[in-house]
PDB file of C-alpha atoms in Angstrom:
ATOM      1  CA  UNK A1440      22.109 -17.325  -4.673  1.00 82.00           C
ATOM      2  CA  UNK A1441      18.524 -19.170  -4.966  1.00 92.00           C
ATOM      3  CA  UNK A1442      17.305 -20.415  -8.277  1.00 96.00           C
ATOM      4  CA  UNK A1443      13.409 -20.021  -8.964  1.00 95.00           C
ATOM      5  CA  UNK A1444      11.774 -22.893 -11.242  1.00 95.00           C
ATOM      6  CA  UNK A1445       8.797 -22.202 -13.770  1.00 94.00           C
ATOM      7  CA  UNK A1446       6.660 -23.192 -10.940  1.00 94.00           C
ATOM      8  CA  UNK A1447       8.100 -20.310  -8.891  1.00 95.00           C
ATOM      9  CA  UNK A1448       8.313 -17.634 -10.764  1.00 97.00           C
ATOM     10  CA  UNK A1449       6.061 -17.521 -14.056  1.00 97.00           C
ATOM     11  CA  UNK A1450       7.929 -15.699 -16.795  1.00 98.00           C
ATOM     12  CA  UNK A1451       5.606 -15.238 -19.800  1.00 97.00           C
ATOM     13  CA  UNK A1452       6.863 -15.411 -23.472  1.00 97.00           C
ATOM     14  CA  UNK A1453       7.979 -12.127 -24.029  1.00 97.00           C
ATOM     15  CA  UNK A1454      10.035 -12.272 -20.916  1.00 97.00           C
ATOM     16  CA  UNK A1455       7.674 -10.115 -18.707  1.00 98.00           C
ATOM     17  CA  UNK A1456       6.549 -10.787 -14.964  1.00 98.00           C
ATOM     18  CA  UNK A1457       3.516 -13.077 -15.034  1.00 97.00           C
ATOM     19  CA  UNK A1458       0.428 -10.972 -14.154  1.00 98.00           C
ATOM     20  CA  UNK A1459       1.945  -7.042 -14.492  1.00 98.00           C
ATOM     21  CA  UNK A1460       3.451  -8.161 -18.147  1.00 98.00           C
ATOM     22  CA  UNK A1461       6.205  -5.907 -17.713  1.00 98.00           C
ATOM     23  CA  UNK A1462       9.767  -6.697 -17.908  1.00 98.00           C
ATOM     24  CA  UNK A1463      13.151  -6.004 -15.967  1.00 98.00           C
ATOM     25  CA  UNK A1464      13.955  -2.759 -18.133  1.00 98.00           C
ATOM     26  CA  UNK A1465      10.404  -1.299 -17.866  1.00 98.00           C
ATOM     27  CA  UNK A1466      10.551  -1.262 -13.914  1.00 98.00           C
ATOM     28  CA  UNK A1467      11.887   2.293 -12.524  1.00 98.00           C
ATOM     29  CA  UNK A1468      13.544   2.638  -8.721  1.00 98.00           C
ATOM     30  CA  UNK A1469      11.104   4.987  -7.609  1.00 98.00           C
ATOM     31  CA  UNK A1470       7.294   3.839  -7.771  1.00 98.00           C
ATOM     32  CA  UNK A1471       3.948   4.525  -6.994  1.00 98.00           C
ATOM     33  CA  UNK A1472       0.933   2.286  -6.002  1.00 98.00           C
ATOM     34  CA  UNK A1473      -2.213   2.875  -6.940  1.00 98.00           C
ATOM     35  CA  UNK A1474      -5.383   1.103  -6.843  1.00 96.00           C
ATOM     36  CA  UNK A1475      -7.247   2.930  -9.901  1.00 95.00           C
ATOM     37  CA  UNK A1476      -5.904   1.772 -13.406  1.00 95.00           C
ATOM     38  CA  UNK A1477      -7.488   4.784 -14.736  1.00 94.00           C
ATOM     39  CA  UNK A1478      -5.508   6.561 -12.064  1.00 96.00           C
ATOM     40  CA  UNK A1479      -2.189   5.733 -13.552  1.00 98.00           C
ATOM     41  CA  UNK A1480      -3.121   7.683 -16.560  1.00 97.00           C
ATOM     42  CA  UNK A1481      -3.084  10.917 -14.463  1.00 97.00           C
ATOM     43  CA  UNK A1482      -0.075  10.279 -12.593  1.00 98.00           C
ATOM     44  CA  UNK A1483       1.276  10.170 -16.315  1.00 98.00           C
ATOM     45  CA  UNK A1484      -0.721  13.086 -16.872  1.00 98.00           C
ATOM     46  CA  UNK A1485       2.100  14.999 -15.391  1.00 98.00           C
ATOM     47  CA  UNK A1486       5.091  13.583 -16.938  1.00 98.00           C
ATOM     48  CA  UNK A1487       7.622  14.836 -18.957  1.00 98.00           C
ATOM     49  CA  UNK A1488       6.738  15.316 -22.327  1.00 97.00           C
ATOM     50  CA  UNK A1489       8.064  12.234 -24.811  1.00 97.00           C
ATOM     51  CA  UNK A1490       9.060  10.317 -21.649  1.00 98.00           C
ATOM     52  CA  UNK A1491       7.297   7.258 -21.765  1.00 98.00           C
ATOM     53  CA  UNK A1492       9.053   4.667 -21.817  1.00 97.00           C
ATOM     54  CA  UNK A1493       6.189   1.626 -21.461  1.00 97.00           C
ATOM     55  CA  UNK A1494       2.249   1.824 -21.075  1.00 98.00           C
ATOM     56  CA  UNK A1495       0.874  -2.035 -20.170  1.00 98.00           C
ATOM     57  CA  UNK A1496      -2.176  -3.269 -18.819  1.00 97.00           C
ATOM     58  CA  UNK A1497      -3.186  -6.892 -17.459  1.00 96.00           C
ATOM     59  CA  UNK A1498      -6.191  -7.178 -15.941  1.00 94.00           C
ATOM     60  CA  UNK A1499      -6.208  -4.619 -13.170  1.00 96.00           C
ATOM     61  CA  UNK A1500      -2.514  -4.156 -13.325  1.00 98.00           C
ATOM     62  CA  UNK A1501      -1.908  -0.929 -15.489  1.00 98.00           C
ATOM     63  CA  UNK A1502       2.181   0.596 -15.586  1.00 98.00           C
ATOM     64  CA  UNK A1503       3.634   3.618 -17.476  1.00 98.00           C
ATOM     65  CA  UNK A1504       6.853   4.381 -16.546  1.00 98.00           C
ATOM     66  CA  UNK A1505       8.485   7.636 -17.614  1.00 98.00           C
ATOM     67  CA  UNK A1506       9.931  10.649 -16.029  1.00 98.00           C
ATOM     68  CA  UNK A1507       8.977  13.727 -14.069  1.00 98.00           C
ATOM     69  CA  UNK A1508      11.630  16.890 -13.991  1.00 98.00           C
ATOM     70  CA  UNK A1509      13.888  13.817 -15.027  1.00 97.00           C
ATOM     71  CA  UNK A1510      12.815  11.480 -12.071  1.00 98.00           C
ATOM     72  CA  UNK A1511      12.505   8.222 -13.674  1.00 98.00           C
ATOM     73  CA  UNK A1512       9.250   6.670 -11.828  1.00 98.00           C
ATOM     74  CA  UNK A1513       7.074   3.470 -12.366  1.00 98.00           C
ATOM     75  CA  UNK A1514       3.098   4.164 -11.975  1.00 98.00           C
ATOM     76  CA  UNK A1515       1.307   1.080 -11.368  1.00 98.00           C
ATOM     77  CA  UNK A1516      -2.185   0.049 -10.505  1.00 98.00           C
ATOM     78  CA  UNK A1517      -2.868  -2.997  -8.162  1.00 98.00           C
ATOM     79  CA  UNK A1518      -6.644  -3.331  -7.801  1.00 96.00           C
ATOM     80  CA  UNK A1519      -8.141  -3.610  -4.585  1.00 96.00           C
ATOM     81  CA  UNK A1520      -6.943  -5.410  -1.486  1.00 95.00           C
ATOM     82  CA  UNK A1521      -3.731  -6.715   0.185  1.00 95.00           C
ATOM     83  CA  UNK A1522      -4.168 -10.148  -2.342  1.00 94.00           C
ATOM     84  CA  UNK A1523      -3.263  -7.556  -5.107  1.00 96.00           C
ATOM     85  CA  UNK A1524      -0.745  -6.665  -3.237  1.00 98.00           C
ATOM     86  CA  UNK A1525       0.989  -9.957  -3.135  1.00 98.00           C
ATOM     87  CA  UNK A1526       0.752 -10.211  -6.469  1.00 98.00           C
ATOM     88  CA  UNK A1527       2.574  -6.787  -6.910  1.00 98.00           C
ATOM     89  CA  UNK A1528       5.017  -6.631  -4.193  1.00 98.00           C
ATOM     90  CA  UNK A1529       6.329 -10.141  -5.279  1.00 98.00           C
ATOM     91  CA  UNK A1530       6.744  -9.323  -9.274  1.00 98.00           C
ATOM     92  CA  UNK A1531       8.125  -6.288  -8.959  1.00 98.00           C
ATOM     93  CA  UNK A1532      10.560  -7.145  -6.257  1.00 98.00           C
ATOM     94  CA  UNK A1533      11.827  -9.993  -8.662  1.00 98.00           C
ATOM     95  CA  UNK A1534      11.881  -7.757 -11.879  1.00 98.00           C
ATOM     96  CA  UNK A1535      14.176  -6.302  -9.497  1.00 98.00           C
ATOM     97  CA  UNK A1536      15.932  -8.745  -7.920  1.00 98.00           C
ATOM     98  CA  UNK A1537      15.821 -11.792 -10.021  1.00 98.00           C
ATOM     99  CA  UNK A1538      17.640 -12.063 -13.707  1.00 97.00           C
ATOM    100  CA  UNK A1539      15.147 -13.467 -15.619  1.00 97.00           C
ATOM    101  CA  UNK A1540      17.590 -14.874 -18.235  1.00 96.00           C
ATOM    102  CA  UNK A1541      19.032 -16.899 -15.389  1.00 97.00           C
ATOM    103  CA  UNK A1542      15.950 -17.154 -13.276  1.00 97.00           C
ATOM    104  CA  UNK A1543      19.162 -16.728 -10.375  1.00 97.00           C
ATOM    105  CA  UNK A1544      18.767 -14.293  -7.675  1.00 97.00           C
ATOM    106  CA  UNK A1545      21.156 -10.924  -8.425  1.00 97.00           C
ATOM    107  CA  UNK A1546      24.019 -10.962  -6.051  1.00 96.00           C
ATOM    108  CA  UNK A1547      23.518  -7.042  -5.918  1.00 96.00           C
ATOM    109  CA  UNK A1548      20.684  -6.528  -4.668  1.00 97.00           C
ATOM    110  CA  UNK A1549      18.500  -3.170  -5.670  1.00 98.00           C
ATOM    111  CA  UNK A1550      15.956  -1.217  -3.164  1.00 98.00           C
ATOM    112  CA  UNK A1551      12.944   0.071  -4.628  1.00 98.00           C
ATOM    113  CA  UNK A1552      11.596   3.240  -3.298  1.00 98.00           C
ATOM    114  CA  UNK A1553       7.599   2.717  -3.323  1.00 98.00           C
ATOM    115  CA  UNK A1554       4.913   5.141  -2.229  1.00 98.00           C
ATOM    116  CA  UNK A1555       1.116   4.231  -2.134  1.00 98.00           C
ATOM    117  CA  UNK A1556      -1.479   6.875  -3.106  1.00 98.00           C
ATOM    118  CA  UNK A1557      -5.114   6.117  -2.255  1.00 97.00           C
ATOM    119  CA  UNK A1558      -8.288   7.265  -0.652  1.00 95.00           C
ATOM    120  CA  UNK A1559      -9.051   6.465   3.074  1.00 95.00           C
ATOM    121  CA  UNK A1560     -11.848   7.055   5.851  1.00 94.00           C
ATOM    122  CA  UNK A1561     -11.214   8.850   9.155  1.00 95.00           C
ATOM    123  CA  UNK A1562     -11.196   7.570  12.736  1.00 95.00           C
ATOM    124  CA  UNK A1563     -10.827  10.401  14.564  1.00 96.00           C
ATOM    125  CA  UNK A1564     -13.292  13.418  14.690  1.00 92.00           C
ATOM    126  CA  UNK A1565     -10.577  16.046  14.644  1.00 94.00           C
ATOM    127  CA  UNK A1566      -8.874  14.840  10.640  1.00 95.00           C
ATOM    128  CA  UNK A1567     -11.125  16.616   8.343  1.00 91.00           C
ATOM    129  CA  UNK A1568     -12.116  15.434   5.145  1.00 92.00           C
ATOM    130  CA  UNK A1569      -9.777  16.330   2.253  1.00 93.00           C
ATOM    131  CA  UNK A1570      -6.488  15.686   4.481  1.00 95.00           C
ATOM    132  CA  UNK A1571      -3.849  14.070   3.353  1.00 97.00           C
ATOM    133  CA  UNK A1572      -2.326  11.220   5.747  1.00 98.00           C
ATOM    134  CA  UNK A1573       0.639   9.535   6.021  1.00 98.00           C
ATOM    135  CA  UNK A1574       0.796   6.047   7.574  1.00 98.00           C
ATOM    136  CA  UNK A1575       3.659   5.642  10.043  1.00 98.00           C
ATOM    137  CA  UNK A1576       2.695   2.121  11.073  1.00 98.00           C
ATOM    138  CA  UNK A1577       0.274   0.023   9.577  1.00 98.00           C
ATOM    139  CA  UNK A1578      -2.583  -2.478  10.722  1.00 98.00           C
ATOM    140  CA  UNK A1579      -3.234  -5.453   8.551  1.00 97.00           C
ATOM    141  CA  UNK A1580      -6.315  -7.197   9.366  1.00 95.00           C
ATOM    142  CA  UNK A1581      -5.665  -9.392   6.132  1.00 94.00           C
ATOM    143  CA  UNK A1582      -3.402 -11.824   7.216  1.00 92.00           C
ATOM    144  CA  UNK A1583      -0.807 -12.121   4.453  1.00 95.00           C
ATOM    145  CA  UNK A1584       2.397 -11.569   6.138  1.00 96.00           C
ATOM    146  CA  UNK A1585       1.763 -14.251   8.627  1.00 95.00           C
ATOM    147  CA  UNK A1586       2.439 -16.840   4.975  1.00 96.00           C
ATOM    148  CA  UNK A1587       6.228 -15.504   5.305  1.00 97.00           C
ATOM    149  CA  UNK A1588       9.264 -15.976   7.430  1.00 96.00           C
ATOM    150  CA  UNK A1589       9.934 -13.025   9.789  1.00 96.00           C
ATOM    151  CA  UNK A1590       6.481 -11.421  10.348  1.00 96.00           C
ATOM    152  CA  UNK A1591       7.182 -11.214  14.095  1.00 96.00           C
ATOM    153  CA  UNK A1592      10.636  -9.851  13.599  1.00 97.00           C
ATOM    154  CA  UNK A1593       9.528  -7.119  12.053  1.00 97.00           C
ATOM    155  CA  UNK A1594       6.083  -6.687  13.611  1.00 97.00           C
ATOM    156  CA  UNK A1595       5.306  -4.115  16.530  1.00 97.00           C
ATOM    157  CA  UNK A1596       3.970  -7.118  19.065  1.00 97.00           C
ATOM    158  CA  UNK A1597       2.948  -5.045  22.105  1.00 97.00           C
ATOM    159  CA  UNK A1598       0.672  -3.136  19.986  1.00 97.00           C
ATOM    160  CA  UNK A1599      -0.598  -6.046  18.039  1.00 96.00           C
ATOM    161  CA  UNK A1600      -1.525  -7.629  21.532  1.00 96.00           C
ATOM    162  CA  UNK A1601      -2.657  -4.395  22.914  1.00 97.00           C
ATOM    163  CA  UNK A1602      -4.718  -4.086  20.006  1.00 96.00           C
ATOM    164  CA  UNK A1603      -6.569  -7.458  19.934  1.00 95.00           C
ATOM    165  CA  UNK A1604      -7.443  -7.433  23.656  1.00 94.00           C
ATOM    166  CA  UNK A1605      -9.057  -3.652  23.583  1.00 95.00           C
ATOM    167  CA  UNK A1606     -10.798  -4.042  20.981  1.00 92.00           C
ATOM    168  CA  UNK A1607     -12.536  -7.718  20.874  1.00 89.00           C
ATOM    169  CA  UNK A1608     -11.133  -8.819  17.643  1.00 90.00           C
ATOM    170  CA  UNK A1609     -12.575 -12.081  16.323  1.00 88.00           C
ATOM    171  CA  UNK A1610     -10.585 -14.838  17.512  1.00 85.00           C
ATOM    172  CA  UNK A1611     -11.055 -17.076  14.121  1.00 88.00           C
ATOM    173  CA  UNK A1612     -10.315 -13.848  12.245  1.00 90.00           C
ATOM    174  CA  UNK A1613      -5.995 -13.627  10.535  1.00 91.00           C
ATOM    175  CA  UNK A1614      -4.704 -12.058  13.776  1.00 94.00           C
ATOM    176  CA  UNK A1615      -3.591  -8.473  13.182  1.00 96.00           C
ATOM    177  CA  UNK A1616      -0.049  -7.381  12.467  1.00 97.00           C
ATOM    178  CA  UNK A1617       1.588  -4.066  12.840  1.00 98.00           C
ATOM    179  CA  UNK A1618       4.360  -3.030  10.814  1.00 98.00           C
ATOM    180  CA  UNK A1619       6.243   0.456  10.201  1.00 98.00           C
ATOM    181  CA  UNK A1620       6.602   2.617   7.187  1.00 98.00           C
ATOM    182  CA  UNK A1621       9.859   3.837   6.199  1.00 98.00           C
ATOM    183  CA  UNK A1622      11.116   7.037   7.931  1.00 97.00           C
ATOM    184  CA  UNK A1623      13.016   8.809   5.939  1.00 98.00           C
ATOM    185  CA  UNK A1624      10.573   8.413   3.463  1.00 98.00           C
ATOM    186  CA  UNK A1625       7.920   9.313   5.237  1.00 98.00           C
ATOM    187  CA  UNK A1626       9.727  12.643   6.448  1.00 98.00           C
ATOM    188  CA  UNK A1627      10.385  13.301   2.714  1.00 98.00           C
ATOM    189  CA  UNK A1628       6.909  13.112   1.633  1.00 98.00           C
ATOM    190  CA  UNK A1629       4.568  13.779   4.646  1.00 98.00           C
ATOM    191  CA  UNK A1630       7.303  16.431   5.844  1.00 97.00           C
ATOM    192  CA  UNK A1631       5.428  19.570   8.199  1.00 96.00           C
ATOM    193  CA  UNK A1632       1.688  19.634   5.735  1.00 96.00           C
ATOM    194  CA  UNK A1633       0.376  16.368   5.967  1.00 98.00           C
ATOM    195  CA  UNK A1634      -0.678  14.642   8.806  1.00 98.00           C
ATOM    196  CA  UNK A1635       0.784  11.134  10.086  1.00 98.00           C
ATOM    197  CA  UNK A1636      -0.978   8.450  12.071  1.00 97.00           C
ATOM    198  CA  UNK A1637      -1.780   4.358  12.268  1.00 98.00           C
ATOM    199  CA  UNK A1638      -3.910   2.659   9.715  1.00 98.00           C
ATOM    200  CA  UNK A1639      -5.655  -0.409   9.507  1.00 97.00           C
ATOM    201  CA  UNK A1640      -5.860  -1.886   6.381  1.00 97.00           C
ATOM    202  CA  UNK A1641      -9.439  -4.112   6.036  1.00 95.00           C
ATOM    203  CA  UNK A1642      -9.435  -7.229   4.095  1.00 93.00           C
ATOM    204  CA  UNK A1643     -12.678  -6.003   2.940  1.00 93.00           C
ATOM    205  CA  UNK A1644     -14.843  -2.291   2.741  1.00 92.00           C
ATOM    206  CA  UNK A1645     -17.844  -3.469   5.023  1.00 93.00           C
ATOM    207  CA  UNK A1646     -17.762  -5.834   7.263  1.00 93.00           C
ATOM    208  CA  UNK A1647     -14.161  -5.856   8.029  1.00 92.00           C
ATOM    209  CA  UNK A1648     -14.506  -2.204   8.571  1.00 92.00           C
ATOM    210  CA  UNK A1649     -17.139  -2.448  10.205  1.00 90.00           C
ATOM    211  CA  UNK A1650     -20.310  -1.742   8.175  1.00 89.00           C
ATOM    212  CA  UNK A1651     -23.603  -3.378   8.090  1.00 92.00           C
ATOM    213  CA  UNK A1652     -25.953  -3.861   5.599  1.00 95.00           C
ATOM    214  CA  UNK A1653     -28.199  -6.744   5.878  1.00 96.00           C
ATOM    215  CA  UNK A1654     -25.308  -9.400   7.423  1.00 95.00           C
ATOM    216  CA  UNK A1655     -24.535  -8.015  10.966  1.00 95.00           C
ATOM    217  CA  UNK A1656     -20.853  -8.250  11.924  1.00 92.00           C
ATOM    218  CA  UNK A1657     -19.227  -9.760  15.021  1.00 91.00           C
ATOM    219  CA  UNK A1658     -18.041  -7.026  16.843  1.00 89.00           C
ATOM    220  CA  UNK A1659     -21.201  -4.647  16.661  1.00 92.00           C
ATOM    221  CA  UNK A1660     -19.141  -1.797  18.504  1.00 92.00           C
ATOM    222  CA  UNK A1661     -15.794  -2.077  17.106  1.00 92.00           C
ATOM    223  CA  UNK A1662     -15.172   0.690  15.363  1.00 93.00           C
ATOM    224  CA  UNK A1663     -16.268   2.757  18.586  1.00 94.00           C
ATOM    225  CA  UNK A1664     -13.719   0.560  20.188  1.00 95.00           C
ATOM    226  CA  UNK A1665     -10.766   1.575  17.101  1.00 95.00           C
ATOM    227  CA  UNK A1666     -11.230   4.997  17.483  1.00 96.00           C
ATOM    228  CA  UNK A1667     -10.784   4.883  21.697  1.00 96.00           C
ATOM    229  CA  UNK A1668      -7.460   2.537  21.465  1.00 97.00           C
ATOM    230  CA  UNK A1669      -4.240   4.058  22.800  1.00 97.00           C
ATOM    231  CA  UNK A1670      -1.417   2.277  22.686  1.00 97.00           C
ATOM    232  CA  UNK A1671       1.938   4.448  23.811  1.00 96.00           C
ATOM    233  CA  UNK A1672       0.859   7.669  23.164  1.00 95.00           C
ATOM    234  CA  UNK A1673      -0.472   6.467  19.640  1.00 97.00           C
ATOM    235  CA  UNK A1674      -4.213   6.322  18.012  1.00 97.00           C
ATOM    236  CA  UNK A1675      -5.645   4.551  15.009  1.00 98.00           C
ATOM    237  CA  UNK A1676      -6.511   7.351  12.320  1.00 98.00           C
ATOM    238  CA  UNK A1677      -8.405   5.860   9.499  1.00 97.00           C
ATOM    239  CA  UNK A1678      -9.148   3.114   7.618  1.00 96.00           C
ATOM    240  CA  UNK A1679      -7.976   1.631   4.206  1.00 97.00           C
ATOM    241  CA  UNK A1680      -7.030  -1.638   2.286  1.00 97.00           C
ATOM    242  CA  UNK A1681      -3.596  -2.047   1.022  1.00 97.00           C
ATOM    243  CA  UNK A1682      -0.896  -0.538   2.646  1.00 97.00           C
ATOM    244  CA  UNK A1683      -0.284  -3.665   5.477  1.00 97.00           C
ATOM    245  CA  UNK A1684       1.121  -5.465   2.726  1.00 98.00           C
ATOM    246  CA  UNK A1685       2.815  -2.838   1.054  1.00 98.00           C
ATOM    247  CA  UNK A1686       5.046  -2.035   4.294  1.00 98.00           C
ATOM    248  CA  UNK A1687       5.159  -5.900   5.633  1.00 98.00           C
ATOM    249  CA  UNK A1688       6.499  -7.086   2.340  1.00 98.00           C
ATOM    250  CA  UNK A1689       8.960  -4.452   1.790  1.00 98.00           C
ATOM    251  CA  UNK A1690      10.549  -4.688   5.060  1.00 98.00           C
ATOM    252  CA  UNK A1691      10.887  -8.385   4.346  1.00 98.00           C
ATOM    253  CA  UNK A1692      12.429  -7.913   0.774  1.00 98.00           C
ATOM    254  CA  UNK A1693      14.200  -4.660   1.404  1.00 98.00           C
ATOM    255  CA  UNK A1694      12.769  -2.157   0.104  1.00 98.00           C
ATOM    256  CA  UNK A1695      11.670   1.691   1.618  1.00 98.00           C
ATOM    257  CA  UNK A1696       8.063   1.938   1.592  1.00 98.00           C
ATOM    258  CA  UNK A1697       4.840   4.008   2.781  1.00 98.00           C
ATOM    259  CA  UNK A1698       1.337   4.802   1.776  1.00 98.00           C
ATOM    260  CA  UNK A1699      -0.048   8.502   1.553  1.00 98.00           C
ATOM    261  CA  UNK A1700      -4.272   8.675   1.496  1.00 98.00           C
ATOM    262  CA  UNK A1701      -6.621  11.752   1.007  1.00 96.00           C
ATOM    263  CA  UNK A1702      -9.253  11.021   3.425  1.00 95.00           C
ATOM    264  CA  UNK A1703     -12.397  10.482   1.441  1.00 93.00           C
ATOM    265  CA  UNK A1704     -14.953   9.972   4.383  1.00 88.00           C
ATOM    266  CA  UNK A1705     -15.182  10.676   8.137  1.00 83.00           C
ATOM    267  CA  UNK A1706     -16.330   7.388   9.861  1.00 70.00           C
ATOM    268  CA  UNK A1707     -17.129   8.990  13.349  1.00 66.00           C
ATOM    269  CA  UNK A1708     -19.782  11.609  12.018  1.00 63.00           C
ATOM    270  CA  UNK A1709     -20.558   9.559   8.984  1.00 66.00           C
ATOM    271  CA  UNK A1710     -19.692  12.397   6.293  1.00 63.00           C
ATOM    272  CA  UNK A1711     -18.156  11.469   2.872  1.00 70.00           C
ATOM    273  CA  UNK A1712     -16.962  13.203  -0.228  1.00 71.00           C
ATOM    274  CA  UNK A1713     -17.462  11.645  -3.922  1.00 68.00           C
ATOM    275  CA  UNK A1714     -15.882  14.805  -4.683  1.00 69.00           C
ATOM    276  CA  UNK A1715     -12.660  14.201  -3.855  1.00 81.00           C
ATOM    277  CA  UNK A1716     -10.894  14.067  -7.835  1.00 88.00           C
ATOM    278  CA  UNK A1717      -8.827  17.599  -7.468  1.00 91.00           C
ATOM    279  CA  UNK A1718      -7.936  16.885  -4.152  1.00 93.00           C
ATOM    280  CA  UNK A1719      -5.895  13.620  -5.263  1.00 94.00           C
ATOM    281  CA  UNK A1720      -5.061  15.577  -7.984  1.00 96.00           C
ATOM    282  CA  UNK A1721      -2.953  17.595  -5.708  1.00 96.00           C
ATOM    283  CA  UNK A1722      -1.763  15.040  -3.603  1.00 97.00           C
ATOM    284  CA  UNK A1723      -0.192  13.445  -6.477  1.00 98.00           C
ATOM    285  CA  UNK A1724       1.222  16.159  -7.699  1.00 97.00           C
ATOM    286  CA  UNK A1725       3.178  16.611  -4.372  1.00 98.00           C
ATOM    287  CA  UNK A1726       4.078  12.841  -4.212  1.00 98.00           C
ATOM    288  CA  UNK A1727       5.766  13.356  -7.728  1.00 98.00           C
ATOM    289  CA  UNK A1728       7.562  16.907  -6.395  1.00 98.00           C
ATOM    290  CA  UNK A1729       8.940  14.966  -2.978  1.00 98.00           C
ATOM    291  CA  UNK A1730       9.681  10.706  -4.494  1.00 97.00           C
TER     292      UNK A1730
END
């Protein structure tokens, strides 16, 4: 079993994980991701009555855990973009995994469960706005997972390749990587009313997804070029910024992940909705029902 120095893995005075201040005993099996703080109040919104066990916020990193029809679950915020996302995936997988007395790795090892909820755009004409989509594989065009042992192991290479060739991709850009979602978890939540595709998460909102104010991007075409890649049948559906990570990372570590986004704007007709509150609302409510 590995031992982590100071220098390793920050434990801060009260015992709790560096930057999410929360300790071992706060951390439920069964998460959910979100990038709103504020948002994590509304999850909570919903949970049992005297449950909560722990309400902490650092910086963007806000977590209540309590219960819902007796499901113990941990609601955390992580800010925007997959950096975030290295921050989170690595505490909480060593609240879990790591005694912090010890600072030695637990011989048993426990799997969290972890389900993203966030907002997307559309690729494709034919998802309306207001659906809610599951992401069976994801894209990441940030670059993170190529820092740890095993990215291609667990990557989908003929895709990444058939990716980067169709559609121009900056060759000093972090090359792309394509990882799955967890099935069964995916069947559980998505199951026959939500819709499932591949999604690219951008390691930005404009120019990495291809918007252009006054600094003009490489690839001038490239989102026409997204939306017309086919690679085995499959299509790229929309657009976000976390969930690369989120699946990379918890294939690595061992844990079942996926993300779940109500699509907030249609890229290929250029329609949005800043209405969109009551529909992730709902969606929430049905991520709580299915965890």
């Amino acid at each position: 079993m590995k031992h982590f120095p100071a220098s390793q893995l920050i434990i801060n005075g009260d015992g709790s994980a560096f930057h999410l201040h929360i300790r071992p005993e706060h951390l439920a099996q069964k998460v959910i991701l979100v990038g709103d703080q504020d948002r994590v109040n509304m999850v909570a919104s919903f949970f049992d009555e005297g449950s909560i066990e722990c309400d902490i916020q650092s910086r963007e990193f806000h977590t209540i855990t309590g219960r819902y029809k007796g499901k113990r679950i941990s609601c955390v915020s992580t800010g925007i973009g997959t950096d975030n996302i290295d921050i989170v995936m690595n505490e909480l997988d060593a609240l879990a995994n790591i005694d912090f007395n010890t600072r030695m790795e637990k011989e048993e090892k426990t799997s969290l469960e972890i389900v993203r909820i966030g907002t997307c755009g559309a690729m494709q004409e034919d998802i309306p706005l207001g659906s809610f989509l599951v992401s069976q594989k994801s894209i990441g065009f940030d670059g993170v997972l190529a820092f740890y042992q095993g990215r291609d192991n667990i990557a989908d290479l003929g895709f990444e390749q058939a990716l980067v060739n169709f559609i121009h991709y900056p060759e000093k850009a972090a090359r792309p990587y394509i990882v799955s979602a967890n099935e069964a978890l995916v069947d559980r939540i998505a199951q026959t009313d939500m819709l499932r595709g591949c999604t690219i998460a951008a390691n930005g909102f404009y120019g990495p997804q291809g918007r252009v104010l006054r600094c003009d991007i490489a690839v001038p075409d490239i989102n026409e070029r997204i939306s017309a890649f086919r690679y085995e049948g499959q299509r790229i559906t929309n657009y976000e910024m976390e969930g690369s990570a989120i699946a990379g990372l918890s294939l690595l570590m061992g844990h079942r992940a996926m993300t779940v986004c109500c699509v907030i704007a249609q890229r290929k007709v250029e329609a949005a909705n800043t209405d969109y509150k009551p529909r992730i609302k709902q969606l929430v409510q049905t991520v709580l029902e299915r965890i």
